[in-house]
Amino acid sequence: MALEVAPAEEGDIDRLMEIQFSAFESDPYHDALFPGDHYAPSTRKAAGDRTIMEWRQDPSARFIKCTDRESGVILGYAKWNFYETERPREEWAKSPEVDWYSGRKKEIAENFLGATAAMRQKLWGGDPHYLLNILCVHKDHHRRGAGTMLVQWGVVRAERLGLRSCLEASPAGYPLYLRLGFRQVDTVVVKAADWDGSFDRHYIVMLKQPEEFTSVTAHER
Ligand SMILES: CC(C)(COP(=O)(O)OP(=O)(O)OC[C@H]1O[C@@H](n2cnc3c(N)ncnc32)[C@H](O)[C@@H]1OP(=O)(O)O)[C@@H](O)C(=O)NCCC(=O)NCCS
């Protein structure tokens, strides 16, 4: 069945949240970002509202969806950030702030988000690049090519401008990115002691240079 990728619309938000909560069902990172009972409509509504707010406020954000042409069902979505020009330090050097938790949970969530943010600041800083920020496909529709199409959509556009594509891979996403030519440049380690006391979480930082580029210049400040 043919799949297609197109810009998502705000009216798609309920389905996008359904997809996101299904894809990240057992992911503690997702729980830090979107707390609450995953199946409660109020949790999804709150998540959808916050996503829409970020969507409207962030001019670099591109929300795209992958749809089954025949049935019209949205299978997955991605959020890319297009950073096409050099950004000022006050824009990229900000620490993430969590206002959806308080107390210890807020501390844990900020620590978690802070680990990723610190890595992005160290490696990419204000340099132009495209960032794959969210990628999720509904669990009922895995392994049909939707994830690949949503990644390729951004990579092709980055390459047209001679820009690199960057991401932090979950274990589920890693083989897909590797297959598409991304390579590992670093690892974000989130200490379990600060999280749930079990194993440390590793997110592989990956990069795909446009074809004509041969060397990586890590951003150092
Ligand atoms: C990671 C994720 C987005 C992949 O989505 P997906 O739509 O299943 O991805 P694809 O179908 O394009 O590719 C997945 C695999 O299916 C294979 N595949 C693609 N089309 C296929 C088809 N028609 N038939 C059989 N296999 C197929 C691909 O070759 C790929 O194999 P690989 O993992 O060995 O590389 C999805 O598993 C997901 O949402 N996971 C949870 C959230 C998550 O971790 N997101 C990534 C955050 S970094």
Short mmCIF file of C-alpha atoms and ligand atoms in Angstrom, two decimals:
data_model
loop_
_atom_site.label_atom_id
_atom_site.label_comp_id
_atom_site.label_asym_id
_atom_site.label_seq_id
_atom_site.Cartn_x
_atom_site.Cartn_y
_atom_site.Cartn_z
CA MET A 1 0.00 0.00 0.00
CA ALA A 2 1.34 3.42 -0.95
CA LEU A 3 2.39 5.80 1.78
CA GLU A 4 2.88 9.54 1.49
CA VAL A 5 4.51 12.22 3.61
CA ALA A 6 3.01 15.70 3.92
CA PRO A 7 2.99 18.58 6.41
CA ALA A 8 0.76 17.80 9.40
CA GLU A 9 -2.05 20.16 10.34
CA GLU A 10 -3.22 21.27 13.77
CA GLY A 11 -6.45 19.35 13.15
CA ASP A 12 -4.37 16.13 13.13
CA ILE A 13 -3.23 16.63 16.71
CA ASP A 14 -5.46 13.99 18.37
CA ARG A 15 -4.19 11.30 15.99
CA LEU A 16 -0.59 12.48 16.37
CA MET A 17 -0.87 12.14 20.14
CA GLU A 18 -2.49 8.70 19.78
CA ILE A 19 0.50 7.67 17.66
CA GLN A 20 3.02 9.20 20.04
CA PHE A 21 1.56 7.58 23.16
CA SER A 22 1.41 4.22 21.41
CA ALA A 23 4.97 4.41 20.06
CA PHE A 24 6.52 5.57 23.34
CA GLU A 25 4.27 3.45 25.57
CA SER A 26 7.03 2.23 27.87
CA ASP A 27 9.58 4.99 27.40
CA PRO A 28 10.54 6.92 30.57
CA TYR A 29 11.72 9.85 28.46
CA HIS A 30 8.21 10.24 27.13
CA ASP A 31 6.82 10.08 30.64
CA ALA A 32 9.11 12.95 31.64
CA LEU A 33 7.80 15.05 28.80
CA PHE A 34 4.15 14.03 28.91
CA PRO A 35 3.27 12.77 32.40
CA GLY A 36 0.07 11.12 33.49
CA ASP A 37 -2.02 8.07 32.72
CA HIS A 38 -1.19 7.36 29.07
CA TYR A 39 -4.70 6.20 28.30
CA ALA A 40 -6.56 9.09 29.95
CA PRO A 41 -8.07 11.55 27.46
CA SER A 42 -7.01 14.41 29.76
CA THR A 43 -3.35 13.34 29.52
CA ARG A 44 -3.47 13.28 25.72
CA LYS A 45 -5.36 16.56 25.58
CA ALA A 46 -2.69 18.23 27.75
CA ALA A 47 0.06 16.73 25.59
CA GLY A 48 -1.68 17.88 22.41
CA ASP A 49 -2.19 21.39 23.75
CA ARG A 50 1.47 21.71 24.72
CA THR A 51 2.59 20.35 21.36
CA ILE A 52 0.40 22.86 19.49
CA MET A 53 1.77 25.68 21.62
CA GLU A 54 5.35 24.70 20.78
CA TRP A 55 4.38 24.26 17.13
CA ARG A 56 3.02 27.83 16.98
CA GLN A 57 5.86 29.39 18.93
CA ASP A 58 8.81 27.74 17.22
CA PRO A 59 9.41 28.98 13.68
CA SER A 60 12.00 26.24 13.07
CA ALA A 61 9.52 23.40 13.80
CA ARG A 62 8.18 21.29 10.92
CA PHE A 63 5.56 18.68 11.82
CA ILE A 64 5.08 16.08 9.11
CA LYS A 65 2.87 13.01 8.88
CA CYS A 66 3.01 9.76 6.97
CA THR A 67 -0.39 8.61 5.69
CA ASP A 68 -1.62 5.43 4.04
CA ARG A 69 -3.05 6.83 0.82
CA GLU A 70 -5.68 4.16 0.45
CA SER A 71 -7.20 4.26 3.94
CA GLY A 72 -6.31 7.85 4.80
CA VAL A 73 -4.97 6.68 8.17
CA ILE A 74 -1.99 8.60 9.59
CA LEU A 75 0.64 6.01 10.55
CA GLY A 76 3.34 8.17 12.07
CA TYR A 77 4.70 11.64 12.46
CA ALA A 78 7.96 13.50 12.90
CA LYS A 79 9.02 16.86 14.17
CA TRP A 80 12.04 18.31 12.47
CA ASN A 81 13.72 21.55 13.46
CA PHE A 82 15.11 23.41 10.48
CA TYR A 83 17.96 25.61 11.66
CA GLU A 84 18.95 27.07 8.32
CA THR A 85 21.01 30.05 9.43
CA GLU A 86 23.48 30.72 12.25
CA ARG A 87 21.56 31.21 15.50
CA PRO A 88 22.50 33.65 18.26
CA ARG A 89 23.88 32.18 21.47
CA GLU A 90 20.89 33.34 23.55
CA GLU A 91 18.70 31.14 21.39
CA TRP A 92 20.63 27.84 21.46
CA ALA A 93 22.40 28.03 24.85
CA LYS A 94 19.21 27.95 26.93
CA SER A 95 18.67 25.33 29.64
CA PRO A 96 15.38 23.47 29.31
CA GLU A 97 12.75 24.41 31.87
CA VAL A 98 10.06 22.01 33.02
CA ASP A 99 6.85 23.62 34.20
CA TRP A 100 4.65 20.54 33.95
CA TYR A 101 6.14 18.84 37.03
CA SER A 102 7.20 20.11 40.40
CA GLY A 103 9.60 18.90 43.09
CA ARG A 104 11.67 15.79 42.52
CA LYS A 105 9.94 14.87 39.25
CA LYS A 106 10.73 18.31 37.84
CA GLU A 107 14.38 17.86 38.82
CA ILE A 108 14.54 14.47 37.13
CA ALA A 109 12.84 15.71 33.96
CA GLU A 110 15.13 18.75 33.74
CA ASN A 111 18.16 16.56 34.30
CA PHE A 112 17.02 14.27 31.53
CA LEU A 113 16.26 17.05 29.06
CA GLY A 114 19.37 18.93 30.17
CA ALA A 115 21.63 16.00 29.20
CA THR A 116 20.33 16.13 25.62
CA ALA A 117 20.41 19.92 25.49
CA ALA A 118 24.01 20.03 26.74
CA MET A 119 25.05 17.60 24.02
CA ARG A 120 23.32 19.63 21.31
CA GLN A 121 25.01 22.77 22.58
CA LYS A 122 28.43 21.10 22.65
CA LEU A 123 28.19 19.50 19.20
CA TRP A 124 26.04 21.82 17.11
CA GLY A 125 25.80 25.13 18.97
CA GLY A 126 24.32 27.78 16.68
CA ASP A 127 25.58 26.20 13.45
CA PRO A 128 22.98 25.61 10.74
CA HIS A 129 21.66 22.05 10.70
CA TYR A 130 18.42 20.07 10.60
CA LEU A 131 17.46 18.24 13.79
CA LEU A 132 15.13 15.27 13.91
CA ASN A 133 13.44 16.05 17.21
CA ILE A 134 10.61 13.49 17.35
CA LEU A 135 9.96 10.39 15.26
CA CYS A 136 7.16 7.97 16.07
CA VAL A 137 5.06 5.46 14.21
CA HIS A 138 1.96 3.85 15.70
CA LYS A 139 2.87 0.42 17.04
CA ASP A 140 0.24 -1.22 14.78
CA HIS A 141 2.03 0.13 11.70
CA HIS A 142 5.71 -0.55 12.36
CA ARG A 143 7.90 -2.00 9.60
CA ARG A 144 5.92 -0.61 6.67
CA GLY A 145 8.42 2.09 5.77
CA ALA A 146 6.73 5.08 7.43
CA GLY A 147 9.70 5.80 9.75
CA THR A 148 12.12 5.71 6.84
CA MET A 149 10.00 8.12 4.78
CA LEU A 150 9.68 10.61 7.65
CA VAL A 151 13.46 10.64 8.14
CA GLN A 152 14.23 10.86 4.44
CA TRP A 153 11.86 13.81 4.05
CA GLY A 154 14.10 15.96 6.26
CA VAL A 155 17.43 14.54 5.11
CA VAL A 156 16.69 15.31 1.45
CA ARG A 157 15.79 18.89 2.30
CA ALA A 158 18.89 19.34 4.46
CA GLU A 159 21.08 18.00 1.67
CA ARG A 160 19.60 20.40 -0.87
CA LEU A 161 20.94 23.22 1.31
CA GLY A 162 24.25 21.47 2.01
CA LEU A 163 23.28 21.02 5.68
CA ARG A 164 23.79 18.08 8.00
CA SER A 165 20.98 16.18 9.70
CA CYS A 166 21.34 15.36 13.39
CA LEU A 167 19.43 13.30 15.95
CA GLU A 168 19.64 11.34 19.19
CA ALA A 169 18.66 7.74 18.52
CA SER A 170 16.59 5.53 20.76
CA PRO A 171 17.47 1.81 20.61
CA ALA A 172 14.37 1.32 18.40
CA GLY A 173 15.40 4.00 15.94
CA TYR A 174 19.14 3.26 15.75
CA PRO A 175 19.12 0.50 13.05
CA LEU A 176 16.90 2.61 10.81
CA TYR A 177 19.20 5.65 11.04
CA LEU A 178 22.28 3.50 10.46
CA ARG A 179 20.69 2.04 7.34
CA LEU A 180 19.99 5.57 6.07
CA GLY A 181 23.64 6.59 6.40
CA PHE A 182 23.71 8.29 9.79
CA ARG A 183 26.77 7.61 11.89
CA GLN A 184 27.45 7.83 15.59
CA VAL A 185 29.30 10.91 16.85
CA ASP A 186 28.65 10.75 20.60
CA THR A 187 26.37 9.32 23.28
CA VAL A 188 24.01 11.02 25.71
CA VAL A 189 24.04 9.05 28.95
CA VAL A 190 21.23 9.62 31.40
CA LYS A 191 22.18 8.28 34.79
CA ALA A 192 19.64 5.86 36.17
CA ALA A 193 20.36 6.98 39.71
CA ASP A 194 18.76 10.28 38.76
CA TRP A 195 15.92 8.56 37.02
CA ASP A 196 14.42 5.30 38.21
CA GLY A 197 17.42 3.57 39.76
CA SER A 198 17.71 0.93 37.03
CA PHE A 199 20.06 0.88 34.05
CA ASP A 200 21.58 4.04 32.54
CA ARG A 201 19.86 5.19 29.36
CA HIS A 202 22.02 5.69 26.28
CA TYR A 203 20.92 7.81 23.34
CA ILE A 204 23.26 7.62 20.37
CA VAL A 205 23.96 11.02 18.85
CA MET A 206 24.03 10.58 15.08
CA LEU A 207 24.85 12.73 12.12
CA LYS A 208 24.36 12.52 8.38
CA GLN A 209 26.48 14.86 6.33
CA PRO A 210 25.32 15.97 2.91
CA GLU A 211 26.99 13.83 0.25
CA GLU A 212 29.56 16.40 -0.80
CA PHE A 213 30.88 16.89 2.76
CA THR A 214 33.63 14.56 3.88
CA SER A 215 34.71 15.78 7.31
CA VAL A 216 32.88 16.50 10.54
CA THR A 217 33.67 19.64 12.42
CA ALA A 218 32.26 19.29 15.89
CA HIS A 219 31.13 22.55 17.31
CA GLU A 220 33.30 23.63 20.23
CA ARG A 221 32.76 26.63 22.40
C1 LIG B 1 11.73 3.71 15.24
C2 LIG B 1 10.41 3.74 14.50
C3 LIG B 1 10.01 5.19 14.26
C4 LIG B 1 10.57 3.04 13.15
O1 LIG B 1 9.36 3.20 12.41
P1 LIG B 1 8.93 2.19 11.26
O2 LIG B 1 7.84 2.82 10.50
O3 LIG B 1 8.72 0.84 11.80
O4 LIG B 1 10.26 2.21 10.36
P2 LIG B 1 10.44 1.50 8.93
O5 LIG B 1 9.28 0.62 8.62
O6 LIG B 1 10.78 2.54 7.94
O7 LIG B 1 11.76 0.67 9.19
C5 LIG B 1 11.79 -0.30 10.23
C6 LIG B 1 12.28 -1.62 9.69
O8 LIG B 1 11.29 -2.19 8.87
C7 LIG B 1 11.84 -2.54 7.61
N1 LIG B 1 10.79 -2.33 6.63
C8 LIG B 1 10.43 -1.17 6.03
N2 LIG B 1 9.42 -1.39 5.16
C9 LIG B 1 9.13 -2.70 5.24
C10 LIG B 1 8.17 -3.53 4.62
N3 LIG B 1 7.31 -3.05 3.73
N4 LIG B 1 8.15 -4.83 4.97
C11 LIG B 1 9.01 -5.33 5.87
N5 LIG B 1 9.95 -4.59 6.50
C12 LIG B 1 9.99 -3.31 6.19
C13 LIG B 1 12.99 -1.61 7.42
O9 LIG B 1 13.95 -2.14 6.54
C14 LIG B 1 13.52 -1.47 8.82
O10 LIG B 1 14.40 -2.51 9.12
P3 LIG B 1 15.69 -2.23 10.07
O11 LIG B 1 15.15 -1.85 11.42
O12 LIG B 1 16.39 -3.53 10.05
O13 LIG B 1 16.44 -1.09 9.42
C15 LIG B 1 9.29 3.01 15.29
O14 LIG B 1 9.77 1.74 15.64
C16 LIG B 1 8.86 3.73 16.55
O15 LIG B 1 8.00 4.62 16.52
N6 LIG B 1 9.47 3.33 17.70
C17 LIG B 1 9.14 3.90 19.01
C18 LIG B 1 9.52 5.36 19.10
C19 LIG B 1 10.99 5.57 18.85
O16 LIG B 1 11.86 4.95 19.45
N7 LIG B 1 11.27 6.53 17.94
C20 LIG B 1 12.62 6.89 17.56
C21 LIG B 1 13.11 7.95 18.46
S1 LIG B 1 14.80 8.36 18.09
#
